[in-house]
Amino acid sequence: MTPILYQSSFRYLKRHPWQFGLAVIGVALGVTIVLSIDLTNASAQRSMELAVQSVSGRSTHQIISNREYLSEKTYRNLKQKLGFRKAAPVLEGYVVLPEKPDQVFQLLGIDPFAEAPFRPYLQDLGGGNNGNLTTFLTEPNTVVLSYELAEQLGIQVGDFFEVEIGGLPQKLRLVAFLKIEDNFSRQALSKLLIVDISTAQELLQLKGYLSRIDLILVGDDQENNKQIEKLNEVLPIDARVESSQTRLESADKMTRAFHLNLSALSMLSLIVGMFLIYNTMTFSVVQRYSLLGQLRAVGVTRGEIFCIILLEAIVVGIVGTSLGLIGGSQLANLLVIYVTQTINDLYYVLSVRELQWSNLSLLKGIGLGMGATLIAVLPPAKEASNIPPRIVLNRSSREESFRRTLRWSIYAGLGLCFSGVCLLWLPSRDLILSYTGLFSLIVGLAFLTPHITNLAMKLIRPIMSKLFGVLGSMATRGVQAELSRTSIAIAALMVAISAAIGLGIMVGSFRHTVFYWLEQQLWADIYVVPPGNSRHLDKVLLPDSIEILENAQGVDHLTRNRRIQVETTVGEIDLLTLDLPNEGYASYSFKEASTDPWKSFDAKQSVVISEPLSNRLNLSIGDRLNLPSPKGDKIFEINGVFYDYSSERGHAIIHRNHLEKFWEDPRVNSVALYLEDGWTPERFQNVFDRLELPQPMIIRSNVSLRKVSLEIFDRTFAITGVLQLLVTGVAFVGVLSSLMALQLERQRELGILRATGMTPGQIWRLVTSQCGLMGIVAGVLAIPVGIMMAMVLIFVINQRSFGWTFPTLLEPTVLLYNMLLAVFAALLAGFYPALKMSKVPPAVVLREE
């Protein structure tokens, strides 16, 4: 390509900065959203890995128990009978600091003499300014923290500070700092309190127990299997050896669907951005029909014309992607707050305060930004290079060519829709496949938009003529006449608004279902738990506390609740034990069940499971669930599958009698109080305040618990609202770009209308009417597409992601609001072009005549 062609392209971009800027914004916004989500997910993933590694260290395997804790005799047998050297006992728990009541910290009890091969950050403990290690080993309630955490708490070596463990206040003394050079590792350890294992047993009231035993096996797989066989010979029946990687994989599985759903939503913005790029580059071709025709006439080849358009797109892509990389890093700083809060609310304790930059994230952002730009520019570039000079010089050839492709766009649209339905219909749990099917449907429906727009204008024209006369008829004909650009803008806006409708219906339906489910589940009047805000805290009520509550004035009766985790051959299962009154059992709503799922629940080895667990393990009524216990494997028959929205992991429920019989675990995590007739939670609060309890407790009424649960729900979907707003913003820029291009191209036409007597006000109304019509068509089309998207999200994506189903709630206000939003966005985007065109003197635009 000759230098003069480069200069021609450069001058064009220089003379049309708005057009160039809008294309850049389209790319930049798409890359910003995709990169910010990817960075956020990567940072959360890396923090989770470091958090697991910080407590697992360099261990390759772990010995764990089928019950919650392992007897420390197992560790002694390991050392004495096998002489196993690379083994370290560990006891884990969770604590709350009064200075940070909204955060949860991890307590790690270790044996310093066995730690050298496992956790390298503990090798830096020493004396001098860093504290006295002897004090850590010999004095009770001594702790080691990261310098960062100590600074946040305002304490130095030798200072005491208060914590709450299992609801009981404790005083700890800081004796040393952890020395960590890596910033991200320092962040991962910023919520870790390290104590001697004997101190941990006292603080957690677990004398004689361990959470696990870390091992390092250094042989090949065959040698390691032989060592594991030897270990199994001395292990008790309720203990087993598993790979340390299993813990990381388990944590990763918990949040995989959450991260993938965010990534899919971010990709939607890139799809909308591609419409914008296509529209802008198409207009750049149309605007230079005469110039390109002259170039072809004087000998410029088709390949060179193609390269001109491609080069401009590459410039747009480079500038837009560069801005997107900057914007993505800034947006990620905001989104990481939402993501971290959601993971802490729903999954596990996580601290993410710094973004984890990775080459993969950058390459993904660059690849998607440049790839989307090049894909979107191929059709207009190919068209510019293929049309002969005599047709290029014809201004109407573009629309004629576009209309000839309408039939093929219908076939392509129907084909993509059919492919999408087939992919969604496949009996697979693969979320990527599900989202591929959903995106095929969306793009397929976008391909049908030009034909539907053309048909809609034909139907609307008589109404517009009757209401607004000639201007109304001209507005509909104008949308049809420029279908190559108006339909693309309508499609982009339709996709964005349909996404808003689909997400709105899904979130609204889910929220309504959760609210109704909470009303059913929270049957008791008062719920009492030890302090702590994490679902993963090992919060245990003391027997004396339970007795005082049971005999308190106003209490009719109480029920005890206990949740444990059981490792099975099909993975970890949360096991909930209940001893509910009859009205409590009635609060469960079953998806499928035997005649009476609660019959002989206390005597017979029966179990009911939640819908998510049923879907995750492919279990149904009549199947048998094998639950390992300290007294061997116990077989429970599944009597029912109930609806539950507390966790996508799901859980199983057995009677408390079975827990005490097979697991020998009489402990209680929480109690539910049923008050006597005439008593209210407010009245009981006065009684509770006067009780002399041996431990701090928190009481909540069923009303306050519902409120807190819905607040967590709203926080979970807050990030969805942010992304939804950004996607709509991309569509708005697309409509603005299309209307700017459309009005600039119609300068001559509008100039003739002005010269023949049309007033500036009439020009303004004509352009505004066209914008309003585009918004109406986009809004009306978005309603069925949004409802379809909601159905896919509810009955396919949600079920495959989280295992639960819920009924669809169609709220007319959601549909009406988003339709009006489409019209408003179109009118707002058309305001400036309409104002500009109404003020241009006819002589300026008719000079070439």
CSV table of C-alpha atoms in Angstrom, one decimal, residues 105-360:
chain,number,residue,atom,x,y,z
A,105,PHE,CA,-10.0,-14.1,61.1
A,106,GLN,CA,-8.5,-17.5,61.0
A,107,LEU,CA,-6.7,-19.1,64.0
A,108,LEU,CA,-4.0,-21.5,63.1
A,109,GLY,CA,-2.6,-23.8,65.9
A,110,ILE,CA,0.8,-25.4,65.0
A,111,ASP,CA,3.7,-27.3,66.6
A,112,PRO,CA,6.8,-25.0,65.9
A,113,PHE,CA,9.2,-28.0,66.2
A,114,ALA,CA,7.4,-29.9,63.4
A,115,GLU,CA,6.9,-26.8,61.1
A,116,ALA,CA,10.2,-26.3,59.5
A,117,PRO,CA,9.5,-28.3,56.2
A,118,PHE,CA,5.9,-27.0,55.9
A,119,ARG,CA,5.3,-23.2,56.3
A,120,PRO,CA,8.4,-21.2,55.4
A,121,TYR,CA,7.0,-17.9,56.8
A,122,LEU,CA,7.3,-19.4,60.3
A,123,GLN,CA,11.1,-19.9,59.9
A,124,ASP,CA,11.6,-16.2,60.3
A,125,LEU,CA,10.4,-16.1,63.9
A,126,GLY,CA,13.2,-14.9,66.2
A,127,GLY,CA,14.1,-12.8,69.1
A,128,GLY,CA,15.3,-9.2,69.4
A,129,ASN,CA,12.9,-6.6,68.0
A,130,ASN,CA,10.8,-9.4,66.5
A,131,GLY,CA,9.8,-10.8,69.8
A,132,ASN,CA,10.8,-13.8,71.9
A,133,LEU,CA,10.1,-17.2,70.4
A,134,THR,CA,10.6,-18.8,73.9
A,135,THR,CA,7.6,-16.8,75.1
A,136,PHE,CA,5.5,-18.1,72.2
A,137,LEU,CA,6.3,-21.7,73.3
A,138,THR,CA,6.1,-21.4,77.0
A,139,GLU,CA,3.4,-18.8,77.9
A,140,PRO,CA,-0.3,-19.3,77.3
A,141,ASN,CA,-2.4,-17.2,74.8
A,142,THR,CA,0.6,-15.9,72.9
A,143,VAL,CA,0.2,-15.2,69.2
A,144,VAL,CA,2.1,-14.3,66.1
A,145,LEU,CA,0.6,-11.9,63.5
A,146,SER,CA,1.6,-10.2,60.3
A,147,TYR,CA,3.1,-6.7,60.8
A,148,GLU,CA,0.2,-5.4,58.7
A,149,LEU,CA,-2.5,-6.7,60.9
A,150,ALA,CA,-0.8,-5.6,64.1
A,151,GLU,CA,-0.5,-2.1,62.6
A,152,GLN,CA,-4.2,-2.1,61.8
A,153,LEU,CA,-5.0,-3.1,65.4
A,154,GLY,CA,-2.6,-0.6,66.8
A,155,ILE,CA,-0.6,-3.1,68.8
A,156,GLN,CA,3.1,-3.8,69.3
A,157,VAL,CA,5.1,-6.8,70.5
A,158,GLY,CA,4.2,-7.5,74.1
A,159,ASP,CA,0.7,-5.9,73.9
A,160,PHE,CA,-2.5,-7.7,74.8
A,161,PHE,CA,-5.6,-7.6,72.7
A,162,GLU,CA,-9.1,-9.1,72.9
A,163,VAL,CA,-10.8,-11.6,70.6
A,164,GLU,CA,-14.0,-13.6,70.6
A,165,ILE,CA,-13.7,-17.3,70.0
A,166,GLY,CA,-16.8,-19.4,69.8
A,167,GLY,CA,-18.6,-16.6,71.4
A,168,LEU,CA,-16.3,-16.3,74.4
A,169,PRO,CA,-14.0,-13.3,75.0
A,170,GLN,CA,-10.3,-14.1,75.2
A,171,LYS,CA,-7.1,-12.1,75.7
A,172,LEU,CA,-4.1,-12.8,73.5
A,173,ARG,CA,-0.6,-11.4,73.7
A,174,LEU,CA,1.5,-10.5,70.6
A,175,VAL,CA,5.0,-11.9,70.9
A,176,ALA,CA,6.3,-11.8,67.3
A,177,PHE,CA,5.7,-10.7,63.7
A,178,LEU,CA,5.7,-12.8,60.6
A,179,LYS,CA,8.3,-11.7,58.1
A,180,ILE,CA,6.9,-11.8,54.6
A,181,GLU,CA,8.5,-10.1,51.6
A,182,ASP,CA,5.8,-10.8,48.9
A,183,ASN,CA,3.0,-8.2,48.9
A,184,PHE,CA,0.3,-10.6,47.8
A,185,SER,CA,1.4,-13.3,50.3
A,186,ARG,CA,1.4,-10.6,53.0
A,187,GLN,CA,-2.2,-9.9,52.0
A,188,ALA,CA,-3.2,-13.6,52.1
A,189,LEU,CA,-1.7,-13.9,55.6
A,190,SER,CA,-3.3,-10.6,56.9
A,191,LYS,CA,-6.2,-12.5,58.5
A,192,LEU,CA,-4.2,-15.2,60.1
A,193,LEU,CA,-3.5,-15.5,63.8
A,194,ILE,CA,-0.8,-18.2,64.6
A,195,VAL,CA,-0.6,-19.8,68.0
A,196,ASP,CA,1.0,-22.9,69.6
A,197,ILE,CA,-1.2,-25.9,69.1
A,198,SER,CA,-1.8,-26.4,72.9
A,199,THR,CA,-3.0,-22.7,73.1
A,200,ALA,CA,-5.3,-23.3,70.2
A,201,GLN,CA,-6.8,-26.4,71.9
A,202,GLU,CA,-7.5,-24.3,75.0
A,203,LEU,CA,-8.9,-21.4,73.1
A,204,LEU,CA,-11.2,-23.5,71.0
A,205,GLN,CA,-12.0,-25.9,73.9
A,206,LEU,CA,-10.8,-28.8,71.9
A,207,LYS,CA,-8.2,-30.4,74.1
A,208,GLY,CA,-6.9,-33.6,72.6
A,209,TYR,CA,-8.2,-32.8,69.1
A,210,LEU,CA,-6.7,-31.7,65.8
A,211,SER,CA,-8.2,-30.4,62.6
A,212,ARG,CA,-5.7,-32.4,60.5
A,213,ILE,CA,-2.2,-33.7,60.2
A,214,ASP,CA,-0.1,-32.3,57.3
A,215,LEU,CA,2.2,-34.7,55.5
A,216,ILE,CA,5.0,-34.4,52.9
A,217,LEU,CA,5.4,-37.5,50.7
A,218,VAL,CA,8.3,-37.0,48.3
A,219,GLY,CA,8.2,-40.2,46.2
A,220,ASP,CA,6.6,-41.0,42.9
A,221,ASP,CA,2.9,-42.0,42.8
A,222,GLN,CA,3.7,-45.7,43.4
A,223,GLU,CA,5.9,-45.0,46.4
A,224,ASN,CA,3.4,-42.6,47.8
A,225,ASN,CA,0.6,-45.1,47.5
A,226,LYS,CA,2.6,-47.6,49.4
A,227,GLN,CA,3.3,-45.0,52.2
A,228,ILE,CA,-0.5,-44.2,52.3
A,229,GLU,CA,-1.3,-48.0,52.7
A,230,LYS,CA,1.1,-48.1,55.6
A,231,LEU,CA,-0.5,-45.0,57.1
A,232,ASN,CA,-4.0,-46.5,56.8
A,233,GLU,CA,-2.8,-49.5,58.8
A,234,VAL,CA,-2.4,-47.3,61.9
A,235,LEU,CA,-5.1,-44.8,61.3
A,236,PRO,CA,-8.5,-45.1,63.1
A,237,ILE,CA,-11.6,-46.1,61.2
A,238,ASP,CA,-12.8,-42.5,61.0
A,239,ALA,CA,-9.6,-41.1,59.5
A,240,ARG,CA,-8.2,-41.1,56.0
A,241,VAL,CA,-5.4,-39.6,53.8
A,242,GLU,CA,-6.2,-37.2,51.0
A,243,SER,CA,-4.1,-35.0,48.7
A,244,SER,CA,-3.6,-31.4,49.9
A,245,GLN,CA,-4.7,-30.3,46.4
A,246,THR,CA,-8.2,-31.5,47.2
A,247,ARG,CA,-8.7,-28.6,49.6
A,248,LEU,CA,-7.8,-26.1,46.9
A,249,GLU,CA,-10.0,-27.9,44.4
A,250,SER,CA,-12.9,-27.9,46.8
A,251,ALA,CA,-12.6,-24.1,47.4
A,252,ASP,CA,-12.3,-23.5,43.7
A,253,LYS,CA,-15.4,-25.6,42.9
A,254,MET,CA,-17.5,-23.5,45.3
A,255,THR,CA,-16.9,-20.2,43.5
A,256,ARG,CA,-16.3,-21.5,39.9
A,257,ALA,CA,-19.9,-20.9,38.8
A,258,PHE,CA,-20.0,-17.5,40.5
A,259,HIS,CA,-16.9,-16.3,38.6
A,260,LEU,CA,-18.0,-17.9,35.3
A,261,ASN,CA,-21.4,-16.1,35.5
A,262,LEU,CA,-19.7,-12.8,36.0
A,263,SER,CA,-17.4,-13.4,33.0
A,264,ALA,CA,-20.4,-14.3,30.8
A,265,LEU,CA,-22.1,-11.1,31.8
A,266,SER,CA,-19.0,-9.1,30.9
A,267,MET,CA,-18.8,-10.8,27.5
A,268,LEU,CA,-22.3,-9.5,26.8
A,269,SER,CA,-20.9,-5.9,26.9
A,270,LEU,CA,-18.3,-6.9,24.3
A,271,ILE,CA,-21.1,-8.3,22.0
A,272,VAL,CA,-22.9,-5.0,22.3
A,273,GLY,CA,-19.6,-3.2,21.6
A,274,MET,CA,-19.1,-5.1,18.4
A,275,PHE,CA,-22.4,-3.7,17.1
A,276,LEU,CA,-21.0,-0.3,17.7
A,277,ILE,CA,-17.7,-1.0,16.0
A,278,TYR,CA,-19.5,-2.5,13.0
A,279,ASN,CA,-21.8,0.5,12.7
A,280,THR,CA,-19.1,3.0,13.0
A,281,MET,CA,-16.7,1.3,10.5
A,282,THR,CA,-19.6,0.8,8.1
A,283,PHE,CA,-20.4,4.4,8.2
A,284,SER,CA,-16.8,5.3,7.5
A,285,VAL,CA,-17.0,3.2,4.4
A,286,VAL,CA,-20.4,4.7,3.3
A,287,GLN,CA,-19.2,8.3,3.9
A,288,ARG,CA,-16.3,7.7,1.5
A,289,TYR,CA,-18.1,6.0,-1.3
A,290,SER,CA,-17.1,8.7,-3.7
A,291,LEU,CA,-13.5,8.8,-2.6
A,292,LEU,CA,-13.2,5.0,-2.6
A,293,GLY,CA,-14.8,4.9,-6.1
A,294,GLN,CA,-12.4,7.4,-7.4
A,295,LEU,CA,-9.5,5.4,-5.9
A,296,ARG,CA,-10.7,2.2,-7.6
A,297,ALA,CA,-11.2,4.1,-10.9
A,298,VAL,CA,-7.5,5.3,-10.9
A,299,GLY,CA,-6.1,1.8,-10.3
A,300,VAL,CA,-6.1,1.2,-6.5
A,301,THR,CA,-6.7,-2.6,-6.0
A,302,ARG,CA,-9.4,-4.2,-4.0
A,303,GLY,CA,-6.8,-5.6,-1.6
A,304,GLU,CA,-5.5,-2.1,-1.0
A,305,ILE,CA,-9.0,-0.8,-0.3
A,306,PHE,CA,-9.5,-3.6,2.1
A,307,CYS,CA,-6.2,-2.8,3.9
A,308,ILE,CA,-7.2,0.9,4.3
A,309,ILE,CA,-10.3,0.0,6.2
A,310,LEU,CA,-8.6,-2.8,8.1
A,311,LEU,CA,-5.7,-0.4,9.1
A,312,GLU,CA,-8.2,2.2,10.4
A,313,ALA,CA,-9.9,-0.6,12.5
A,314,ILE,CA,-6.5,-1.6,13.9
A,315,VAL,CA,-5.9,2.0,15.0
A,316,VAL,CA,-9.3,2.1,16.6
A,317,GLY,CA,-8.7,-1.3,18.2
A,318,ILE,CA,-5.2,-0.3,19.6
A,319,VAL,CA,-6.4,3.0,21.0
A,320,GLY,CA,-9.6,1.5,22.4
A,321,THR,CA,-7.9,-1.5,23.9
A,322,SER,CA,-5.3,0.6,25.5
A,323,LEU,CA,-7.9,2.8,27.1
A,324,GLY,CA,-9.8,-0.3,28.1
A,325,LEU,CA,-6.8,-1.8,29.8
A,326,ILE,CA,-6.5,1.4,31.9
A,327,GLY,CA,-10.2,1.6,32.6
A,328,GLY,CA,-10.4,-2.1,33.4
A,329,SER,CA,-7.8,-1.8,36.1
A,330,GLN,CA,-9.7,1.1,37.7
A,331,LEU,CA,-13.1,-0.6,37.5
A,332,ALA,CA,-11.6,-3.8,39.0
A,333,ASN,CA,-10.7,-1.8,42.1
A,334,LEU,CA,-14.4,-1.2,42.6
A,335,LEU,CA,-15.7,-4.6,41.6
A,336,VAL,CA,-13.2,-6.5,43.8
A,337,ILE,CA,-15.0,-5.0,46.9
A,338,TYR,CA,-18.4,-6.5,45.7
A,339,VAL,CA,-16.9,-9.8,44.8
A,340,THR,CA,-14.9,-10.2,48.0
A,341,GLN,CA,-18.0,-9.3,50.1
A,342,THR,CA,-20.1,-11.9,48.2
A,343,ILE,CA,-17.5,-14.6,48.7
A,344,ASN,CA,-17.2,-13.8,52.4
A,345,ASP,CA,-21.1,-13.9,52.7
A,346,LEU,CA,-21.6,-17.1,50.8
A,347,TYR,CA,-18.5,-19.2,50.6
A,348,TYR,CA,-15.4,-18.7,52.8
A,349,VAL,CA,-13.2,-16.1,54.5
A,350,LEU,CA,-11.3,-14.2,51.9
A,351,SER,CA,-9.2,-11.0,52.0
A,352,VAL,CA,-8.5,-9.3,48.6
A,353,ARG,CA,-7.2,-5.7,48.8
A,354,GLU,CA,-4.8,-5.7,45.8
A,355,LEU,CA,-5.4,-6.6,42.2
A,356,GLN,CA,-3.4,-9.6,40.9
A,357,TRP,CA,-2.1,-8.6,37.5
A,358,SER,CA,-1.4,-11.5,35.2
A,359,ASN,CA,-0.1,-11.7,31.7
A,360,LEU,CA,-3.0,-13.9,30.8
